[in-house]
Coordinates of C-alpha atoms and ligand atoms in Angstrom, one line a residue:
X261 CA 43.3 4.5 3.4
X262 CA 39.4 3.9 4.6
X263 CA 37.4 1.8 2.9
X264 CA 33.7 3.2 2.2
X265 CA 31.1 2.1 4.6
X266 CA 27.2 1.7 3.3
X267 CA 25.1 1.5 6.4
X268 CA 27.9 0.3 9.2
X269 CA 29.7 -2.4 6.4
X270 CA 33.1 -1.9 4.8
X271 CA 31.9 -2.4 0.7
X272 CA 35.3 -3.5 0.0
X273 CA 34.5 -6.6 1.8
X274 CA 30.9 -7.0 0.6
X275 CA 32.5 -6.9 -2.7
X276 CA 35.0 -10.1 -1.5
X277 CA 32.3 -12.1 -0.3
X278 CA 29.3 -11.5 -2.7
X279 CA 31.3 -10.8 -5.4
X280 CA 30.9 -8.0 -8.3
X281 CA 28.9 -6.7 -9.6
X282 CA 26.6 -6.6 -6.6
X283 CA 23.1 -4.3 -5.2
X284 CA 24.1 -3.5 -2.1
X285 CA 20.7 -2.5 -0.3
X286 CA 20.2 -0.7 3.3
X287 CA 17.1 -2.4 5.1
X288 CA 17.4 0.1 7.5
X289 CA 17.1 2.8 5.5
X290 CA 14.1 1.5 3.6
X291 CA 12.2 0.8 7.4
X292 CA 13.1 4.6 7.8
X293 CA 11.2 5.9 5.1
X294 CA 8.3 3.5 5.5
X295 CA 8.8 4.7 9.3
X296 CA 8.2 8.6 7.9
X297 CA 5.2 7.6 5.8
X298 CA 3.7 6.5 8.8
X299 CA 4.8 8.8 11.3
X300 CA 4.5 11.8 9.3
X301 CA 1.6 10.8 6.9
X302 CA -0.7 8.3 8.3
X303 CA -0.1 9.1 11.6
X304 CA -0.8 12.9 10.6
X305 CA -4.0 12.6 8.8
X306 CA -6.9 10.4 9.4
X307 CA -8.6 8.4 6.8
X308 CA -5.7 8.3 4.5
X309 CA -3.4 5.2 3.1
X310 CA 0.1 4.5 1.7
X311 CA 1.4 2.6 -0.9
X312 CA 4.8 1.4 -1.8
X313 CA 5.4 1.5 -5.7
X314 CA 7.3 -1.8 -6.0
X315 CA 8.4 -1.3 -9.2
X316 CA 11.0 0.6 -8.5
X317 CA 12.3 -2.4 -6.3
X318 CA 10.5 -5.4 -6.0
X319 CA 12.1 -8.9 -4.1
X320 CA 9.9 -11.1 -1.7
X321 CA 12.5 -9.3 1.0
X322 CA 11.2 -6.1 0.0
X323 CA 7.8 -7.1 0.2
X324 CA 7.9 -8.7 3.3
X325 CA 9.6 -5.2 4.7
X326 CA 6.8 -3.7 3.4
X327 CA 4.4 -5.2 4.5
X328 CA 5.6 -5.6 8.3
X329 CA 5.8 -1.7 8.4
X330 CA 1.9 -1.8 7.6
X331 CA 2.2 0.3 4.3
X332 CA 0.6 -0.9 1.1
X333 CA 1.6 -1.7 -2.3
X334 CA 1.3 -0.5 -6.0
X335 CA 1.4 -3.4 -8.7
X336 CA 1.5 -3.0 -12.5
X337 CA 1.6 -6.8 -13.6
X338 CA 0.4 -10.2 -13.1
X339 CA 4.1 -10.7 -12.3
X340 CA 4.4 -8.2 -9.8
X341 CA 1.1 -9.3 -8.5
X342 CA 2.0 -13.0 -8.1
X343 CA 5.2 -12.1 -6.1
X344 CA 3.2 -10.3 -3.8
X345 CA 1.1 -13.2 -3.2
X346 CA 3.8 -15.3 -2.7
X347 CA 5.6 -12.8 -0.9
X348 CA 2.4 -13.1 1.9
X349 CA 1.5 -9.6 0.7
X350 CA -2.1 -8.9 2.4
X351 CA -4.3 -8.4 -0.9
X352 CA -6.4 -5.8 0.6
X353 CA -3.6 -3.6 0.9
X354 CA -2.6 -4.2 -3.3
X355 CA -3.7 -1.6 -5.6
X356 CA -3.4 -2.9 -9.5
X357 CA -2.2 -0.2 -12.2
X358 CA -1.1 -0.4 -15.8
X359 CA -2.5 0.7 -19.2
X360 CA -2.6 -1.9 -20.7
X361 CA -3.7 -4.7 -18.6
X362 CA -4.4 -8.2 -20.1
X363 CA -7.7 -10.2 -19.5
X364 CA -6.0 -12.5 -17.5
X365 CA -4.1 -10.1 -15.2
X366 CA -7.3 -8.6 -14.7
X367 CA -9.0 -12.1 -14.3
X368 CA -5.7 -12.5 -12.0
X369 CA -7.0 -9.4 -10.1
X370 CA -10.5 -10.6 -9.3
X371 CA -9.1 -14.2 -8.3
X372 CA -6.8 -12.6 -5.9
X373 CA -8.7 -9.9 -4.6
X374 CA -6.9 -6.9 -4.8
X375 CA -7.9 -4.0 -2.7
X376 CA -8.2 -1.7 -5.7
X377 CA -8.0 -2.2 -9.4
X378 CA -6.5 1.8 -11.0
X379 CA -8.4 1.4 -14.2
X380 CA -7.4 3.2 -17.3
X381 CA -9.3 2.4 -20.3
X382 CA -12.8 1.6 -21.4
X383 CA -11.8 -2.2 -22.8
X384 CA -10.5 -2.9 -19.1
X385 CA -13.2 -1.4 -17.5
X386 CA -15.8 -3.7 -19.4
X387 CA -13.5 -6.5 -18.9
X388 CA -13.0 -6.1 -15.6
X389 CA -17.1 -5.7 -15.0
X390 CA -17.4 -9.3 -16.6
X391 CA -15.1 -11.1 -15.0
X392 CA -16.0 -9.9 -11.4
X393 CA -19.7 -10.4 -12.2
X394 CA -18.4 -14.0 -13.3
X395 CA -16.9 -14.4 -9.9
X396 CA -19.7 -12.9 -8.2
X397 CA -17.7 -10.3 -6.8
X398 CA -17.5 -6.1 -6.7
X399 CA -14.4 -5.1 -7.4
X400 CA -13.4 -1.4 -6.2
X401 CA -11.9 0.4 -8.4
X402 CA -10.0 4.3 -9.2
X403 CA -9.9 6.1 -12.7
X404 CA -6.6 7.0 -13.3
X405 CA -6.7 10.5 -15.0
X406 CA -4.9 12.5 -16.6
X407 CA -4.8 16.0 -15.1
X408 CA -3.3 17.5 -17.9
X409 CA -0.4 19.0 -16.0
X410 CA 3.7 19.1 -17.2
X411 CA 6.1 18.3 -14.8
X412 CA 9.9 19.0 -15.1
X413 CA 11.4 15.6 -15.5
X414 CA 12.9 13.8 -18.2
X415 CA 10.2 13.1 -21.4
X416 CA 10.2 9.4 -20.6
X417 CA 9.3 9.6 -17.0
X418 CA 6.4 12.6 -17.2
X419 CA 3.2 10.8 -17.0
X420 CA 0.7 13.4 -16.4
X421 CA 0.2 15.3 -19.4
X422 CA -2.7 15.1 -21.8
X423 CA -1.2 13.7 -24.5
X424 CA 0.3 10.8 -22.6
X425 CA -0.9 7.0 -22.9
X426 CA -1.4 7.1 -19.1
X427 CA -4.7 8.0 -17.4
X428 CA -8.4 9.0 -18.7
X429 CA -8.3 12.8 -20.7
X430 CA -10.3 15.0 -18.8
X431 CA -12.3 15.8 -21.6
X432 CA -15.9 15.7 -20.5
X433 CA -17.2 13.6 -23.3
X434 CA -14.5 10.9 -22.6
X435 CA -15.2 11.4 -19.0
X436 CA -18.9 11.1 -19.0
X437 CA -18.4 7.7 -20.9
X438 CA -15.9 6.4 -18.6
X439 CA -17.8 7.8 -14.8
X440 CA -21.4 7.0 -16.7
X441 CA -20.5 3.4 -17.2
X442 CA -18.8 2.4 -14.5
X443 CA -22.0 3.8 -12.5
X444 CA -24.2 1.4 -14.2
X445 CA -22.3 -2.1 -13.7
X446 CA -22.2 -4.4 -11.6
X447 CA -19.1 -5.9 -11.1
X448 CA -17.3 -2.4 -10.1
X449 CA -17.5 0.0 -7.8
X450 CA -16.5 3.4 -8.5
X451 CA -14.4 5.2 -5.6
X452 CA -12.5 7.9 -6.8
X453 CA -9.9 8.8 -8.6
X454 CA -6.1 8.9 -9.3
X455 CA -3.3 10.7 -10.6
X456 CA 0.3 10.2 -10.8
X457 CA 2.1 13.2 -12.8
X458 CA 5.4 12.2 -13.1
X459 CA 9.1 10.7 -11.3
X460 CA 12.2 12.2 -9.6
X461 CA 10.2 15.7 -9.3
X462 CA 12.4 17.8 -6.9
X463 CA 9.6 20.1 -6.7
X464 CA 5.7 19.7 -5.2
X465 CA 4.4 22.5 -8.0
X466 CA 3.2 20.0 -10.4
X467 CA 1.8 17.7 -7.7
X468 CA -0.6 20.5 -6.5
X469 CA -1.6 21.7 -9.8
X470 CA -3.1 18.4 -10.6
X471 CA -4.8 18.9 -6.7
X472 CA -6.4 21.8 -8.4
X473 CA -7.5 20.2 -11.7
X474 CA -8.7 16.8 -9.8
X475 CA -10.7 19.5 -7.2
X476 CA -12.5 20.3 -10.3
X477 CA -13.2 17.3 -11.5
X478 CA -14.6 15.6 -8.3
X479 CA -17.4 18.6 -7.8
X480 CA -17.9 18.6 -11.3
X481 CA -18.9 14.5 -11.2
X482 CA -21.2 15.3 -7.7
X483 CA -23.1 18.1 -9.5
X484 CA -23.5 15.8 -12.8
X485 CA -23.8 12.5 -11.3
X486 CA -24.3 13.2 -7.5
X487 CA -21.1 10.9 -7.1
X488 CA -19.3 11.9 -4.1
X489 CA -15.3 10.9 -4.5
X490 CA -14.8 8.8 -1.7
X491 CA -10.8 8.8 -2.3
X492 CA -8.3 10.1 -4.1
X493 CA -4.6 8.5 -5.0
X494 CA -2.1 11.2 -5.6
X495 CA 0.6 9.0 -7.0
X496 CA 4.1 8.6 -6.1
X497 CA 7.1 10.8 -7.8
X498 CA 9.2 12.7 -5.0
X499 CA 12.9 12.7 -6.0
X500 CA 15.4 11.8 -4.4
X501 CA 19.7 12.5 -4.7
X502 CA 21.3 11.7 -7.5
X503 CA 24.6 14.1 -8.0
X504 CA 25.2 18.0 -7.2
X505 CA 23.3 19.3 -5.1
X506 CA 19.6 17.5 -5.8
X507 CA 18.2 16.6 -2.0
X508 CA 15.5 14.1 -1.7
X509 CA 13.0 16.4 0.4
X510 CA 10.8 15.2 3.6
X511 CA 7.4 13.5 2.6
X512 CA 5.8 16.7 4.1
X513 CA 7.3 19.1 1.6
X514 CA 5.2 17.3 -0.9
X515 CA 2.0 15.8 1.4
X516 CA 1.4 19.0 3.7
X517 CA 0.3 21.2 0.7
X518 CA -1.4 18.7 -1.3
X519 CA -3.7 18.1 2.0
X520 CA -4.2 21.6 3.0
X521 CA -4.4 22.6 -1.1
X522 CA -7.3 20.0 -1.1
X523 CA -8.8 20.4 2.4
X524 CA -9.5 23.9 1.3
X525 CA -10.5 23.1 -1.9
X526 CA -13.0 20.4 -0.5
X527 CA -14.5 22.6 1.5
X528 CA -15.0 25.6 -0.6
X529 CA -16.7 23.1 -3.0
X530 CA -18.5 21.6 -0.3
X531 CA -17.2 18.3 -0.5
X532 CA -16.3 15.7 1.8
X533 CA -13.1 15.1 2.3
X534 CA -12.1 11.7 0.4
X535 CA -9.6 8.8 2.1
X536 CA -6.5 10.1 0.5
X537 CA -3.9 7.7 -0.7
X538 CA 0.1 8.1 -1.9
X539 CA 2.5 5.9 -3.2
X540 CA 6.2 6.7 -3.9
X541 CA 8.4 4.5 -5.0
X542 CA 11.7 6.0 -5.7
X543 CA 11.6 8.0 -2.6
X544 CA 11.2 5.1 -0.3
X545 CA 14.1 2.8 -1.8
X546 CA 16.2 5.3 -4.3
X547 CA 19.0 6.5 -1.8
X548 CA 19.0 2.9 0.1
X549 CA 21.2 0.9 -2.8
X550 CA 24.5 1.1 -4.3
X551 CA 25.7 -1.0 -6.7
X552 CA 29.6 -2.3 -6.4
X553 CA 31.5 -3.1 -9.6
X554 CA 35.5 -4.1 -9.4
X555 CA 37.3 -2.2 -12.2
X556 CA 38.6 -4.1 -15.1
X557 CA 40.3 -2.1 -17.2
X558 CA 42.0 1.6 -17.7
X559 CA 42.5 3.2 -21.1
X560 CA 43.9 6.7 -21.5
X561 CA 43.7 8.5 -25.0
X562 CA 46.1 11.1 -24.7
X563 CA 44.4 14.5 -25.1
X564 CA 40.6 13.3 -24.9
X565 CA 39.8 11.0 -21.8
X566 CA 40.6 8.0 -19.9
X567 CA 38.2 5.6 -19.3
X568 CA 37.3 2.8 -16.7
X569 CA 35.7 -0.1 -17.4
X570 CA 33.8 -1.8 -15.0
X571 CA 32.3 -5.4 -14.7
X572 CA 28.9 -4.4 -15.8
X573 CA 27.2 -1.3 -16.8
X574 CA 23.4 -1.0 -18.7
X575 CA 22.8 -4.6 -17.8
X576 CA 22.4 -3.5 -14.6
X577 CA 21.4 -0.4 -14.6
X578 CA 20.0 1.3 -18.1
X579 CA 19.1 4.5 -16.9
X580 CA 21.9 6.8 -17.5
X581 CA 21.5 5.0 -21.4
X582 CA 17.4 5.8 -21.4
X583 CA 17.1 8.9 -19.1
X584 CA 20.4 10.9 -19.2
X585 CA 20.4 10.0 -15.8
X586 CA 23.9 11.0 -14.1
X587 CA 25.2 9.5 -10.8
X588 CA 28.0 10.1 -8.4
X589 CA 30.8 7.1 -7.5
X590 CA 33.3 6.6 -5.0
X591 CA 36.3 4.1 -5.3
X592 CA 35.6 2.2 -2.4
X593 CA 39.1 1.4 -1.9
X594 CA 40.3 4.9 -0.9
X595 CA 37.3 6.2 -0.5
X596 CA 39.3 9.7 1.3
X597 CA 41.6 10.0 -1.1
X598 CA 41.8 13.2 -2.8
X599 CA 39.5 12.6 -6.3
X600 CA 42.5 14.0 -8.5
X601 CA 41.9 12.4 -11.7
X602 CA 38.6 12.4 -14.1
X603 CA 37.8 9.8 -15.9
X604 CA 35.0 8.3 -17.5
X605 CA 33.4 4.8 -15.9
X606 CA 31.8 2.7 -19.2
X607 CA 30.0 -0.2 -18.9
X608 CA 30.7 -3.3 -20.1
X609 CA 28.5 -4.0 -23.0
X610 CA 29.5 -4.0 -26.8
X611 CA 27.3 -0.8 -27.4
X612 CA 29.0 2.4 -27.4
X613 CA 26.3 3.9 -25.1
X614 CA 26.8 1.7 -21.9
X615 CA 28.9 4.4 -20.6
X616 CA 27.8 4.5 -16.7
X617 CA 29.0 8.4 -15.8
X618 CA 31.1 10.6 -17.5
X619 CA 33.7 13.1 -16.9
X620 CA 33.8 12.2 -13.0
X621 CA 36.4 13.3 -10.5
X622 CA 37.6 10.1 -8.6
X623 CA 40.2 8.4 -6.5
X624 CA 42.5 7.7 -9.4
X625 CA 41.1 4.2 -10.0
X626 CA 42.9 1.1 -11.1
X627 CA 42.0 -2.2 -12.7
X628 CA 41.2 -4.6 -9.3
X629 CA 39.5 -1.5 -7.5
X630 CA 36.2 -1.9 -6.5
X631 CA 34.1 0.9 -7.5
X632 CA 30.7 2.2 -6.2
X633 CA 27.8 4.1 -7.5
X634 CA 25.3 5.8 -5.3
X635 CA 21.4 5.9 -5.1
X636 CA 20.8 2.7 -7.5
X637 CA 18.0 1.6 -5.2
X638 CA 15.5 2.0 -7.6
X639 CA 14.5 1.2 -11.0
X640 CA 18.1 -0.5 -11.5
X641 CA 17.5 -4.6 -10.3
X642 CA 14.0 -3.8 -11.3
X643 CA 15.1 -2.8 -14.8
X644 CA 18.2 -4.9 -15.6
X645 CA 18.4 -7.1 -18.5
X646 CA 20.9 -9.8 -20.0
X647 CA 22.4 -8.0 -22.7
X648 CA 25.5 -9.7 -23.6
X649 CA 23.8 -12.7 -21.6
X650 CA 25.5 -11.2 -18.6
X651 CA 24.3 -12.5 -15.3
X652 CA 22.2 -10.0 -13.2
X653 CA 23.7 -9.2 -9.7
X654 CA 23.2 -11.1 -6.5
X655 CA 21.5 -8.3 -4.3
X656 CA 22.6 -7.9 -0.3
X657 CA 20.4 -6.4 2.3
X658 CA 22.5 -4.6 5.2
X659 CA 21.0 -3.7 8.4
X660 CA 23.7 -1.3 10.7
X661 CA 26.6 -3.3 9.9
X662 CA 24.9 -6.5 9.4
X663 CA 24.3 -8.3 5.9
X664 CA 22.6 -11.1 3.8
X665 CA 22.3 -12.3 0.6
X666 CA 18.9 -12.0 -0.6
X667 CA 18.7 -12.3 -4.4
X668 CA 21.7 -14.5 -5.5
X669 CA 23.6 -13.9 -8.5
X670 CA 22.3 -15.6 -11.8
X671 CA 24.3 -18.0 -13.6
X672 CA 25.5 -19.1 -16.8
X673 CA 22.7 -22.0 -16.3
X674 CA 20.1 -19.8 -15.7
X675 CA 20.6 -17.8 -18.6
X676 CA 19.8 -20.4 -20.7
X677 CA 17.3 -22.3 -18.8
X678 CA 13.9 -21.3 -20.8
X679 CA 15.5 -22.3 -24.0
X680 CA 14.4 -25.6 -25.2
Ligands
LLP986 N1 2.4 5.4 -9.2 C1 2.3 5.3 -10.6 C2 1.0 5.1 -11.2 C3 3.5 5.3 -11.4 O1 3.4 5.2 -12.7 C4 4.7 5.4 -10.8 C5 6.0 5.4 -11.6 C6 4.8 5.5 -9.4 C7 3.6 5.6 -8.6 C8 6.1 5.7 -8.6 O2 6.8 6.7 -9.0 P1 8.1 7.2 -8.2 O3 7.7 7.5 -6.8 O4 9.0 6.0 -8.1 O5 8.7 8.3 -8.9 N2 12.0 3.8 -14.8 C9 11.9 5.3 -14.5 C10 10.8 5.6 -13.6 C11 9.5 5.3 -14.1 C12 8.3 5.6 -13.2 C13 7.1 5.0 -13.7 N3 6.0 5.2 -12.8 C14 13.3 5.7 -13.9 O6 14.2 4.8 -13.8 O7 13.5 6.8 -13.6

């Protein structure tokens, strides 16, 4: 029987070594997306930039990878932030999100120089004015707006609506307060704008809506303000495979007609055409991780289901628990043996919903089998908690066959090591 291989290495053995339950994360794989931003991006357009949303996945390794493949980063908190700075993470290349910043993450900002601060509110804007005219220093900064657009994703991960807590309303009173002030201070420097209008969006139609609605917006603030948008940040959100037949698409699906949608639209308006920036996350790190569990337990109820149970479950990954979100498994053991029986894999929490996929056709598994789930690259180690005060997984990064432990496994000791 043939053991499953992820990126040239037999996961039965990862399992043996690192132990269960373990992220098992392709390096190579994450290179070759950062490689397509570049290549097919960057290298495509001129004046444009790239950003990796790193809270979808966010080690020092990860930063360092990054970083070496010259594409930028997307931070949301002082903790993500500090990472990066100890991670070597060039500041310039940082942009700083979130709705709800604190004074000292924006403080934090300043200190560290970030290339962009994505401001959201009024409170952070004045904030953020005072504490770079403390410092004697300009920071440059984005509106994050809300276009006003739906996209077809779960409630929980749309982000561009109107009534959302994310991003400015394009109402122009709230915008004239917002463009007006930041005009007049000193300690910013308006640039543009961005938008991010929602996650795991198989399809580029609400992306170029919002193209359309920010279009309007930029020759609306030159006429009223003469303020010429000197770039734009089109968020992240491109999907990726989960289960059935969802296909993470190329970066150009989504970036060719958002640049020729706004090329055209610049021009017709008689605009210039602004540095334009991106910044998936899921996309770039999604379908690079699997996660490796060993089966612990089998329980058949005669005329209902059987289940698995595996050695961890929403700990480790929450999102079929929060989102619905459905995955596809392989026992790694057999992995080409006919899938002849369905059963249902449940996590191992006390809470009736850490059930990790139901109803799935697999390889007949058996307590000691080690079990993988696909595309858990992103927003699982990012996400994962201690419920039950289990240990969150050791992570491995494999490169073609090679692999290293990157993020060790936590222990009993660490769990309690904050408590005084
Ligand atoms: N930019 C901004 C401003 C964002 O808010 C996000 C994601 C991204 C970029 C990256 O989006 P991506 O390319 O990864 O779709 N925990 C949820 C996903 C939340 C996404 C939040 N914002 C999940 O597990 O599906």
């Amino acid at each position: 029987m043939a053991h499953l291989s992820f990126d040239g290495c037999d996961a039965v053995a990862l399992a043996k070594e690192y132990g269960t339950p373990l992220y098992v994360v392709s390096e190579r794989m994450i290179r070759g997306r950062l490689r397509e931003i570049r290549d097919d991006f960057l290298g495509r357009y001129p004046n444009t930039g790239a950003l990796y949303a790193s809270k979808a996945l966010q080690t020092l390794d990860i930063l360092r990878i990054v970083a070496s493949e010259g594409v930028g980063l997307d931070v949301v908190s002082g903790g993500e932030l500090f990472a990066a700075s100890k991670a070597g993470f060039p500041m310039d290349r940082v942009y700083f999100h979130g709705n709800s910043k604190t004074d000292a993450e924006i403080r934090m900002a300043v200190e560290y120089g970030v290339g962009r601060v994505v401001v959201d509110n009024l409170h952070e804007l004045e904030t953020l004015n005072r504490a770079a005219t403390a410092l004697g220093r300009r920071a440059k900064i984005l509106f994050r707006v809300a276009p006003g657009v739906d996209s077809h994703t779960h409630e929980y991960i749309s982000t561009g609506r109107l009534d959302s807590k994310f991003g400015i309303p394009l109402d122009r009173r709230v915008r004239d307060a917002y463009v007006g002030a930041a005009l007049g201070m000193e300690g910013v420097e308006l640039l543009g704008f961005h938008f991010h209008v929602g996650s795991q969006l198989l399809s580029n139609e609400s992306h170029l809506k919002a193209i359309g609605v920010v279009c309007s917006l930029m020759a609306e603030v030159k006429a009223d303000y003469g303020f010429e948008t000197a770039e734009l940040n089109l968020g992240g959100g491109y999907g990726v495979h989960y289960h059935g037949d969802e296909r993470a698409k190329p970066l150009s699906y989504f970036v060719d007609p958002m640049m020729a949608e706004l090329s055209a639209a610049c021009a017709a308006a008689n605009l210039r055409l602004p540095r334009v920036v991106v910044e998936p996350g899921r996309w770039v790190v999604g379908e690079a991780g699997i996660t490796l569990y060993t089966v612990g337990s089998k329980k058949a109820i005669p005329d209902v289901k059987t289940y698995i149970g595996v050695d961890g479950g929403l700990p480790d990954n929450p999102r079929p628990a929060l989102y619905g979100a459905v995955y596809e498994a392989s026992v790694a053991d057999r992995h080409d043996a006919p899938r002849d029986e369905v059963v249902t894999v449940a996590g191992k929490c006390c809470e009736s919903g850490d059930i990790l996929i139901r109803d799935v056709a697999l390889q007949s598994p058996e307590p000691g089998d080690v079990l993988a789930v696909f595309t858990t690259g992103a927003y699982n180690h990012s996400m994962a908690s201690n419920y039950n005060r289990l240990p969150r997984p050791a992570m491995v990064l494999t490169d073609s066959g090679e692999h290293r432990l990157s993020v060790r496994r936590e222990t009993f000791e660490d769990l309690i090591a904050r408590e005084l």
